[in-house]
PDB file of C-alpha atoms and ligand atoms in Angstrom:
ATOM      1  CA  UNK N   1     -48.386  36.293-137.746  1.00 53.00           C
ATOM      2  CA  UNK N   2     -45.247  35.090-139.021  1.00 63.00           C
ATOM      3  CA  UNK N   3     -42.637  37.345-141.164  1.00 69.00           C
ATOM      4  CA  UNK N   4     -42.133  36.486-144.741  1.00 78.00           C
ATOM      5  CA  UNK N   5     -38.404  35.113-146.178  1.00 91.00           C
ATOM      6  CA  UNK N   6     -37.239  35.630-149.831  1.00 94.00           C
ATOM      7  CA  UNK N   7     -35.558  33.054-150.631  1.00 96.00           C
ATOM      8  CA  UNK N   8     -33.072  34.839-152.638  1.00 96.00           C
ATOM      9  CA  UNK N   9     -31.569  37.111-150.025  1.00 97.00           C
ATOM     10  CA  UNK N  10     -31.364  33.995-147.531  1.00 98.00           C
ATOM     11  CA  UNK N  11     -29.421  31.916-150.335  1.00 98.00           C
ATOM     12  CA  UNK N  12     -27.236  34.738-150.480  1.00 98.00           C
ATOM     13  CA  UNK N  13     -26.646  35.003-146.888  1.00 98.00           C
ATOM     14  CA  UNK N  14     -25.967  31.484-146.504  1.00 98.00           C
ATOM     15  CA  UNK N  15     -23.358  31.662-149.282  1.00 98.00           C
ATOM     16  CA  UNK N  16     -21.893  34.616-147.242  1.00 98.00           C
ATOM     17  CA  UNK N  17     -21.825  33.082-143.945  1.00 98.00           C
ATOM     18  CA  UNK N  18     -20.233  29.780-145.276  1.00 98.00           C
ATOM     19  CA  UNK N  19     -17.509  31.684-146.942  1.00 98.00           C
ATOM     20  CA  UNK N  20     -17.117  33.862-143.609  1.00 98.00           C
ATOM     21  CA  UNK N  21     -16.831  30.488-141.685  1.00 98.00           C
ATOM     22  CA  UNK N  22     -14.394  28.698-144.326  1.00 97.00           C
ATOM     23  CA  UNK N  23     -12.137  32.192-143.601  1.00 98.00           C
ATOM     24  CA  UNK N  24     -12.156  31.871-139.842  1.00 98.00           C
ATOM     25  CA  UNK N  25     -12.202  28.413-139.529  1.00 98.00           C
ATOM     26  CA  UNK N  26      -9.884  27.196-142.343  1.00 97.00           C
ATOM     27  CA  UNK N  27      -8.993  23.678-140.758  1.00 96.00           C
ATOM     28  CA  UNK N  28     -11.773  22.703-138.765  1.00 96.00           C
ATOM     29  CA  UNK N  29     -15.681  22.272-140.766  1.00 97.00           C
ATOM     30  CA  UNK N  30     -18.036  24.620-138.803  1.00 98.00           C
ATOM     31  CA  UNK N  31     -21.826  23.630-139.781  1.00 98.00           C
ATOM     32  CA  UNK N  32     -24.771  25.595-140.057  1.00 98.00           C
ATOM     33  CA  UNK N  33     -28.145  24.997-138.267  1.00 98.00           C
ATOM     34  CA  UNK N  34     -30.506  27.481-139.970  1.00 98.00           C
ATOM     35  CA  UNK N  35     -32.802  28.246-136.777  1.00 98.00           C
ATOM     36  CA  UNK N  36     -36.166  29.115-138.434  1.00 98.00           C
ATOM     37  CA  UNK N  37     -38.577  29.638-135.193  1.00 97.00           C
ATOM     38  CA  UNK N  38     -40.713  32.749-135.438  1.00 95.00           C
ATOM     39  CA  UNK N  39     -40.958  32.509-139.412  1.00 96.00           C
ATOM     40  CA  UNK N  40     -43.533  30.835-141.547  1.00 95.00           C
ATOM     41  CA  UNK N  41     -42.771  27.234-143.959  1.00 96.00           C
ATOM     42  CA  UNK N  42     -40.679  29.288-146.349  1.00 97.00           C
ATOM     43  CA  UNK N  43     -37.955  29.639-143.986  1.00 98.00           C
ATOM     44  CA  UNK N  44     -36.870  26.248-143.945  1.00 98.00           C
ATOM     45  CA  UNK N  45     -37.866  25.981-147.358  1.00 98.00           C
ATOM     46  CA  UNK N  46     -35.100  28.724-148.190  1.00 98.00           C
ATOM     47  CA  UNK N  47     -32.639  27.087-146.770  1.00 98.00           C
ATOM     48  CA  UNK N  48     -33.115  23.780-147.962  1.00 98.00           C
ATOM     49  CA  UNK N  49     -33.297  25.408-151.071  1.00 97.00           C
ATOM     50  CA  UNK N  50     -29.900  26.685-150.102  1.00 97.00           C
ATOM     51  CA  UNK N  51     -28.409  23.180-149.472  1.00 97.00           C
ATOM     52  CA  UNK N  52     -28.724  23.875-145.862  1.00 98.00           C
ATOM     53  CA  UNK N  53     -30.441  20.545-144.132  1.00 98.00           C
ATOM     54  CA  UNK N  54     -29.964  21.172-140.423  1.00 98.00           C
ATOM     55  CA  UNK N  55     -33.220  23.315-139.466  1.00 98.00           C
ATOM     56  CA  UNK N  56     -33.726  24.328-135.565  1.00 98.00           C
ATOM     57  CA  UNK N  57     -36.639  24.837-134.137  1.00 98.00           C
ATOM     58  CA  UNK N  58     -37.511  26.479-129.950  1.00 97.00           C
ATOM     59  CA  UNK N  59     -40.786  25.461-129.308  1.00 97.00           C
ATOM     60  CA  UNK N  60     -43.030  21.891-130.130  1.00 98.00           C
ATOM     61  CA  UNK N  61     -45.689  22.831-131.508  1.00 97.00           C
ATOM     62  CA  UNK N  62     -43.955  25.356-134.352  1.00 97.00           C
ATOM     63  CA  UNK N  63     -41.923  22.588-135.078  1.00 98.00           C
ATOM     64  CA  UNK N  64     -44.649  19.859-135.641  1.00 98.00           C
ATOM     65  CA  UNK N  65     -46.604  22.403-137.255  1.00 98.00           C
ATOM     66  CA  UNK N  66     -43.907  23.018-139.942  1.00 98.00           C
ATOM     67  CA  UNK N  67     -43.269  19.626-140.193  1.00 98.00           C
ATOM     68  CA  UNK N  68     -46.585  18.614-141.477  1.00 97.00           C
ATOM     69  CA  UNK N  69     -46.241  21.615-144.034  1.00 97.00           C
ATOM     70  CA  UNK N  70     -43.777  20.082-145.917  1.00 97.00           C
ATOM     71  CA  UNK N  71     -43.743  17.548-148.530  1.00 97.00           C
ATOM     72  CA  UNK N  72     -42.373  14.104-148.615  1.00 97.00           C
ATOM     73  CA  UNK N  73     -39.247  14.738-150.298  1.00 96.00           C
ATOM     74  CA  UNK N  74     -38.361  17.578-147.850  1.00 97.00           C
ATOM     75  CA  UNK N  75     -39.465  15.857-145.000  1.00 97.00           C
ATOM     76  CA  UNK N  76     -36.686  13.419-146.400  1.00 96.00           C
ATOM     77  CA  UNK N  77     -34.102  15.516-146.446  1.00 97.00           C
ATOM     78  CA  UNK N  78     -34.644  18.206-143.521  1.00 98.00           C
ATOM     79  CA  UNK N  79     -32.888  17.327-140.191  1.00 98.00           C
ATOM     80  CA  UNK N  80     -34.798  19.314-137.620  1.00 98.00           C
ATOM     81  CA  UNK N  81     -32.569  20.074-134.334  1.00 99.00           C
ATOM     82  CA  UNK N  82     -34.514  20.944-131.711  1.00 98.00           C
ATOM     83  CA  UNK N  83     -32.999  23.844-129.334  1.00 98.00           C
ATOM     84  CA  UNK N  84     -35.596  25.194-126.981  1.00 97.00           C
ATOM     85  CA  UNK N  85     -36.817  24.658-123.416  1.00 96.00           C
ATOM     86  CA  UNK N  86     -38.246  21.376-123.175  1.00 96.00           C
ATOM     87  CA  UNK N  87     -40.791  19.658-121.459  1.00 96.00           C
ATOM     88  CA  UNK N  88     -41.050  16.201-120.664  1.00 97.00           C
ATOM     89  CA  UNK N  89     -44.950  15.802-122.143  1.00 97.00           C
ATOM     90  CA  UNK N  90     -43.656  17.263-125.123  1.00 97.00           C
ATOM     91  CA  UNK N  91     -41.287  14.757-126.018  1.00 98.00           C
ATOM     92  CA  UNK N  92     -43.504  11.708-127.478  1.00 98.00           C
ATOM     93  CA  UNK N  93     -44.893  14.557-130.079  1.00 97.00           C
ATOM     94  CA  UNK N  94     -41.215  15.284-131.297  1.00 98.00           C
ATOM     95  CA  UNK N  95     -39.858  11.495-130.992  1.00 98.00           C
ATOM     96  CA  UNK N  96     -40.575  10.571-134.686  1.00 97.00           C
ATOM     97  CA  UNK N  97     -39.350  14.319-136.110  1.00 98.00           C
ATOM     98  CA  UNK N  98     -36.549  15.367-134.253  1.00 98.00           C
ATOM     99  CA  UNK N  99     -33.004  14.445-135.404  1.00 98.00           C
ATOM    100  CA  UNK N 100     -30.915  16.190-132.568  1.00 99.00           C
ATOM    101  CA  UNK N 101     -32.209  16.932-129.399  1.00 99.00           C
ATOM    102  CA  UNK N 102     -29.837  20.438-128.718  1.00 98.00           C
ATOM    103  CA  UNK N 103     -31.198  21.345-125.812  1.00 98.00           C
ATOM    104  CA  UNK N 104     -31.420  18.079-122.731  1.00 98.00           C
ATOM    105  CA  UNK N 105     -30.391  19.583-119.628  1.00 98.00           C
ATOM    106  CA  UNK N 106     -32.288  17.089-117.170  1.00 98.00           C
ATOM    107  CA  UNK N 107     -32.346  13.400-116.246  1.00 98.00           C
ATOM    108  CA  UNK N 108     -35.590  13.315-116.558  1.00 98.00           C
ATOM    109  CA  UNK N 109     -35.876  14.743-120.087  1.00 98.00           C
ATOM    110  CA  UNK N 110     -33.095  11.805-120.569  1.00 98.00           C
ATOM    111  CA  UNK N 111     -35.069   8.939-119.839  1.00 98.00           C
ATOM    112  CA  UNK N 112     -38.186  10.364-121.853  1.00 98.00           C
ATOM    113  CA  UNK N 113     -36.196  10.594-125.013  1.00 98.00           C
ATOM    114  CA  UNK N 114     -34.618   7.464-124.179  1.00 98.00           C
ATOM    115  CA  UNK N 115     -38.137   5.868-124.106  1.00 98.00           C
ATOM    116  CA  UNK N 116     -40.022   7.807-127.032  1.00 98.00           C
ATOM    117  CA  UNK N 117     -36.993   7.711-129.027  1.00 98.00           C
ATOM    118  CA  UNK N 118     -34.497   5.041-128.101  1.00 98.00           C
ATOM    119  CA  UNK N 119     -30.729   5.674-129.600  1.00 98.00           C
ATOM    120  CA  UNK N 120     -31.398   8.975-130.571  1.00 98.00           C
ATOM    121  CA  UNK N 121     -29.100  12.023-131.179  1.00 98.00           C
ATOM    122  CA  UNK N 122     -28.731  14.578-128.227  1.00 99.00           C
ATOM    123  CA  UNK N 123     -26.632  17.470-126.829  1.00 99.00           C
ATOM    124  CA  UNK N 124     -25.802  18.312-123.616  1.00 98.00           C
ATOM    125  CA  UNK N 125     -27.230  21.819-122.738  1.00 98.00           C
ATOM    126  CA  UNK N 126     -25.129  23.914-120.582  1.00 98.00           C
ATOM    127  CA  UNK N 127     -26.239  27.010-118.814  1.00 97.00           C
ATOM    128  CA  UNK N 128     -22.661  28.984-119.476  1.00 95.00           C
ATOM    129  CA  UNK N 129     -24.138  32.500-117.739  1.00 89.00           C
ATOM    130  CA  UNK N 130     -25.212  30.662-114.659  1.00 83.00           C
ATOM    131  CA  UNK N 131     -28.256  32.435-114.698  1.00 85.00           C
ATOM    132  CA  UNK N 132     -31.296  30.328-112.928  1.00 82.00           C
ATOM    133  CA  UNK N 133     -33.945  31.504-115.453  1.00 85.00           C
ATOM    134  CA  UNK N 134     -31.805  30.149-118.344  1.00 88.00           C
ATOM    135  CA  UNK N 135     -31.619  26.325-119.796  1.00 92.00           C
ATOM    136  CA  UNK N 136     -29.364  24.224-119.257  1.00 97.00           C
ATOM    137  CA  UNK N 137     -27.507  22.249-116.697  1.00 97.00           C
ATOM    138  CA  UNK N 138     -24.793  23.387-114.470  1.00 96.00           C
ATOM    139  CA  UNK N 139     -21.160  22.727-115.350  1.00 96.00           C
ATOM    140  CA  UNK N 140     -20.517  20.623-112.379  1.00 96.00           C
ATOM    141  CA  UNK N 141     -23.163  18.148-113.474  1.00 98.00           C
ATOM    142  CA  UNK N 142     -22.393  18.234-116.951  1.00 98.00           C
ATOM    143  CA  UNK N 143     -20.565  14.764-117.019  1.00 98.00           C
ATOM    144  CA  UNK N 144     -22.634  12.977-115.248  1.00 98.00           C
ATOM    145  CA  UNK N 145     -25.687  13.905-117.568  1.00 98.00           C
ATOM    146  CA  UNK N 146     -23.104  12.730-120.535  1.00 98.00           C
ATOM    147  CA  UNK N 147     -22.575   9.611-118.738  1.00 98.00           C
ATOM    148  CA  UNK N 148     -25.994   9.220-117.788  1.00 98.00           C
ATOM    149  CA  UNK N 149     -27.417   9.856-121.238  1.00 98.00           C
ATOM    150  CA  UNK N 150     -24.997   7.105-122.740  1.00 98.00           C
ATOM    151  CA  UNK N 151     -25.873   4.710-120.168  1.00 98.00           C
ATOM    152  CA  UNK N 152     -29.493   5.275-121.148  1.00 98.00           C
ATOM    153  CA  UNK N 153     -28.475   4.139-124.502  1.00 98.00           C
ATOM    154  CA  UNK N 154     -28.262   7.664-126.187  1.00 98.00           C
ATOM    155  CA  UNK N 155     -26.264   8.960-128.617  1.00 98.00           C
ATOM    156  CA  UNK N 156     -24.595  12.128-127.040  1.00 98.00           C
ATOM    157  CA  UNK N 157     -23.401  13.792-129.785  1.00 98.00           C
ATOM    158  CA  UNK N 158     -21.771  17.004-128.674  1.00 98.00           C
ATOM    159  CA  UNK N 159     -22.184  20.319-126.075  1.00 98.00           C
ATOM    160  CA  UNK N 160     -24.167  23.035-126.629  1.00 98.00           C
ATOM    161  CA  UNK N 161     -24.163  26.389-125.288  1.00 98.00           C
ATOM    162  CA  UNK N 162     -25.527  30.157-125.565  1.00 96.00           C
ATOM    163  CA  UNK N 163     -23.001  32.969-125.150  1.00 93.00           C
ATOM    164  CA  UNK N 164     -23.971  35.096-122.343  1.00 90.00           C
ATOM    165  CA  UNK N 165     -24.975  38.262-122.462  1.00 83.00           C
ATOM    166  CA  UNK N 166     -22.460  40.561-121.073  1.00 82.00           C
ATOM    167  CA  UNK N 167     -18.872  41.185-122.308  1.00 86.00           C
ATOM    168  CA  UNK N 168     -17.371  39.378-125.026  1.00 87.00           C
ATOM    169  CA  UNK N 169     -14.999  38.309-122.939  1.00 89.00           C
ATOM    170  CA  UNK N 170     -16.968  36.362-120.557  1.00 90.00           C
ATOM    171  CA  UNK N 171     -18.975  34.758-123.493  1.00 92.00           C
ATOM    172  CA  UNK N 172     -15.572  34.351-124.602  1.00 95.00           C
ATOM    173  CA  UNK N 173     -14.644  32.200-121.637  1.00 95.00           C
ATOM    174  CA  UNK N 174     -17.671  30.321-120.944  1.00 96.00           C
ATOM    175  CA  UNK N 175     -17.608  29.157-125.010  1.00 97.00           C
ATOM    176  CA  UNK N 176     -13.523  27.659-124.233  1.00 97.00           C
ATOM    177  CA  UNK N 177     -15.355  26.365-121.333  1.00 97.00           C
ATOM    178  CA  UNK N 178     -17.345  24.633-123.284  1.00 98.00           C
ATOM    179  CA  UNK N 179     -15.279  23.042-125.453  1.00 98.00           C
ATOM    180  CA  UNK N 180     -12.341  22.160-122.848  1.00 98.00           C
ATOM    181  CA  UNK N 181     -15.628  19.844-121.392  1.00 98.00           C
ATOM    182  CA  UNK N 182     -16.366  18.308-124.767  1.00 98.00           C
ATOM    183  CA  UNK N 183     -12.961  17.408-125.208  1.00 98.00           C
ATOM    184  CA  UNK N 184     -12.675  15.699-121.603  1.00 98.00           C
ATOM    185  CA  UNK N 185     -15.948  13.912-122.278  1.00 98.00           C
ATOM    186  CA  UNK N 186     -14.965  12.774-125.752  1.00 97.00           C
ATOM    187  CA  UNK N 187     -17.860  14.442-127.956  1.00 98.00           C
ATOM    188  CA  UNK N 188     -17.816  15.712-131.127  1.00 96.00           C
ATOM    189  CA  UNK N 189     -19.731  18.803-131.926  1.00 98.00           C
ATOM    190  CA  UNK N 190     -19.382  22.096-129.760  1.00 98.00           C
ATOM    191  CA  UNK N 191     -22.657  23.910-131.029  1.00 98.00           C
ATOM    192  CA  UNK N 192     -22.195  27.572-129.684  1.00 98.00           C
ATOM    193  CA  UNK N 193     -22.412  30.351-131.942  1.00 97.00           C
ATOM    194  CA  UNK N 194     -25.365  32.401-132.968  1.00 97.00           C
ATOM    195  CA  UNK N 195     -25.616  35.567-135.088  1.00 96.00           C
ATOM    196  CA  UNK N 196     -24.242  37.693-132.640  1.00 94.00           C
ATOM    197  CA  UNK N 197     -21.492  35.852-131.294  1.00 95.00           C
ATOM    198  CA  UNK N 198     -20.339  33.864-133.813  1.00 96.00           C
ATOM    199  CA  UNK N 199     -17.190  34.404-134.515  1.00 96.00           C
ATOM    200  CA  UNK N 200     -15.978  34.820-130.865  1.00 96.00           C
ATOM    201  CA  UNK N 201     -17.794  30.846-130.830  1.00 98.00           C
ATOM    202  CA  UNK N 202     -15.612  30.101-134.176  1.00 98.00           C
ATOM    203  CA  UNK N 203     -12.354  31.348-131.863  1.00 97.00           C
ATOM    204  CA  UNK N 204     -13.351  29.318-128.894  1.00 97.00           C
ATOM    205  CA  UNK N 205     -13.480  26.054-131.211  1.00 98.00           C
ATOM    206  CA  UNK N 206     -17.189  25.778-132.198  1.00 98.00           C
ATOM    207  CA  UNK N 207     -18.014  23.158-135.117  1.00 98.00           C
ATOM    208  CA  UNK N 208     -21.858  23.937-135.619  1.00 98.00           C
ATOM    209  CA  UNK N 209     -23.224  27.583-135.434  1.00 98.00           C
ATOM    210  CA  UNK N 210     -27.330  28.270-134.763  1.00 98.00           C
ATOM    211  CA  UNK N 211     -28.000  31.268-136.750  1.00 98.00           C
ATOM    212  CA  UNK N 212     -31.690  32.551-137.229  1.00 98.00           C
ATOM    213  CA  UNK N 213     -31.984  36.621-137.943  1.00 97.00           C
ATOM    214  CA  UNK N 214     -28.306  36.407-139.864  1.00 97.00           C
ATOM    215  CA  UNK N 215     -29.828  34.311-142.437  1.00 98.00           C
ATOM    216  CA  UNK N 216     -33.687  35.346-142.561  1.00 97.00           C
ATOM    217  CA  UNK N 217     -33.916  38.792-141.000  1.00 95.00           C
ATOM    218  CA  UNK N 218     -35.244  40.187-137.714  1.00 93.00           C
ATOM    219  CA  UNK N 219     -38.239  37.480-136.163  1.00 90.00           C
ATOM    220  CA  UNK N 220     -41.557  39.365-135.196  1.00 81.00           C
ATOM    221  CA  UNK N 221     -41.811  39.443-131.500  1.00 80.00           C
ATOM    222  CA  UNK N 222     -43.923  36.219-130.201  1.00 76.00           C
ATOM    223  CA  UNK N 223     -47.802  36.147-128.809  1.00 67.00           C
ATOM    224  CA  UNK N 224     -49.133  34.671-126.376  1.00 59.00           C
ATOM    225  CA  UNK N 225     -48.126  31.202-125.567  1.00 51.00           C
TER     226      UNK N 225
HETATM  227  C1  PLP J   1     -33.068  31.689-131.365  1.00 84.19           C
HETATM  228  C2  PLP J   1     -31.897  30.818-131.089  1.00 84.19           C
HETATM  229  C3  PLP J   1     -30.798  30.817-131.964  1.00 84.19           C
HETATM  230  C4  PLP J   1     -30.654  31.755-133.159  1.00 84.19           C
HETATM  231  O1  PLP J   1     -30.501  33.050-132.692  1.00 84.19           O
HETATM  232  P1  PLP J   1     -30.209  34.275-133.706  1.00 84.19           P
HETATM  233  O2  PLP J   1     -29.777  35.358-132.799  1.00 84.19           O
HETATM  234  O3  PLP J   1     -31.492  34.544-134.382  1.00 84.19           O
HETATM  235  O4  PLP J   1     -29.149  33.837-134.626  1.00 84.19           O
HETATM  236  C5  PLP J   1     -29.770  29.928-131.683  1.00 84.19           C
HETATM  237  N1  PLP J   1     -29.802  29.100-130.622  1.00 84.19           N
HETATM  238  C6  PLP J   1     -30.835  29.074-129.755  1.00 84.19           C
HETATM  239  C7  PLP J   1     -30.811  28.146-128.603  1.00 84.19           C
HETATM  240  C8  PLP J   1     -31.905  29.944-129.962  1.00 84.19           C
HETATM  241  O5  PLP J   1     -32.906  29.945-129.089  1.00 84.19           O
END
């Protein structure tokens, strides 16, 4: 079961949360990925509708699955960004859809997207609350997955992070972490932000924000899988 979007409320919100960012970012562009896992084809339908283009989606399968949903023209103009835990056999389903991969946090998961999907777009993944269960790589190895992932022939596009869950302060921290690494390493786009933490991400120096129940509501809790 997936949770129904009206389109109308989400424009608004988008509206809202691009004004919000133009206030606390006046000088530096922060984007918005509209992260649409958990809700049916009329979420990213909403926000392209909205003039948003940058749709993220967590797991394969939803994404393909949307993906085939849509029609030519939207297929056209959506830029899916995938954000989720990844696994290598998952990759050669994705290689043809997926504009940015968010969330490569392995060597491995490097040389299969270098393979399936040669030149592409990725982000480095960093585990900022250094918790084992969670994605991501460890700080200490974060430049030599950058360096690895150019070698390889990648695009590496930017960092990405998620806040962590404790004090604001800490998330806080580990977000000017974050960027003081994607400055050393010379790329672009810091994506850490989501609907809780954004503006705290904003402060730290984010330029793309990943918001999902800010713009569409709360998701229904996921079966199975
Ligand atoms: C789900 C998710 C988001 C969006 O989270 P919201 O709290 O719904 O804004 C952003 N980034 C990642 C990696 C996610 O998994």
């Amino acid at each position: 079961m997936t949770t129904e979007v009206n389109a109308q409320l989400v424009a608004e919100r988008i509206h809202e949360l691009q004004d919000r960012l133009a206030q606390l970012s006046p000088d530096r562009d922060v984007r918005v990925v509209a992260v649409t896992k958990g809700f049916g084809i009329d979420a990213p339908r909403a926000a392209l509708a909205a003039g948003l283009t940058m749709i993220g989606e967590n797991y394969a399968q939803e994404l393909v699955a949307k993906h085939e949903e849509l029609s030519p023209d939207e297929r056209a103009r959506i830029e899916w960004h995938f954000l989720g835990r990844l696994q290598r056999n998952k990759v050669r389903s994705l290689a043809s859809i997926v504009s940015v991969w968010q969330s490569v946090d392995r060597v491995e998961l490097i040389d299969e997207i270098a393979r399936r999907a040669p030149g592409a777009k990725v982000m480095i993944q960093l585990n900022l609350s250094e918790e084992p269960q969670k994605g991501g790589a460890a700080l200490v190895d974060c430049a030599a997955l950058v360096g690895h992932a150019r070698d390889a022939g990648l695009d590496v596009v930017g960092l990405m992070g998620v806040g962590t869950a404790g004090a604001p302060a800490d998330s806080a921290a580990a977000f000017g972490t974050l960027v003081a690494l994607a400055d050393e390493l010379a790329v672009g786009d810091r994506s850490i932000g989501m609907s809780d933490d954004l503006e705290l991400a904003v402060d730290a120096g984010s330029t793309m924000v990943r918001v999902g129940t800010g713009l569409f509501g709360p998701r229904a809790p996921r079966e199975g899988v």
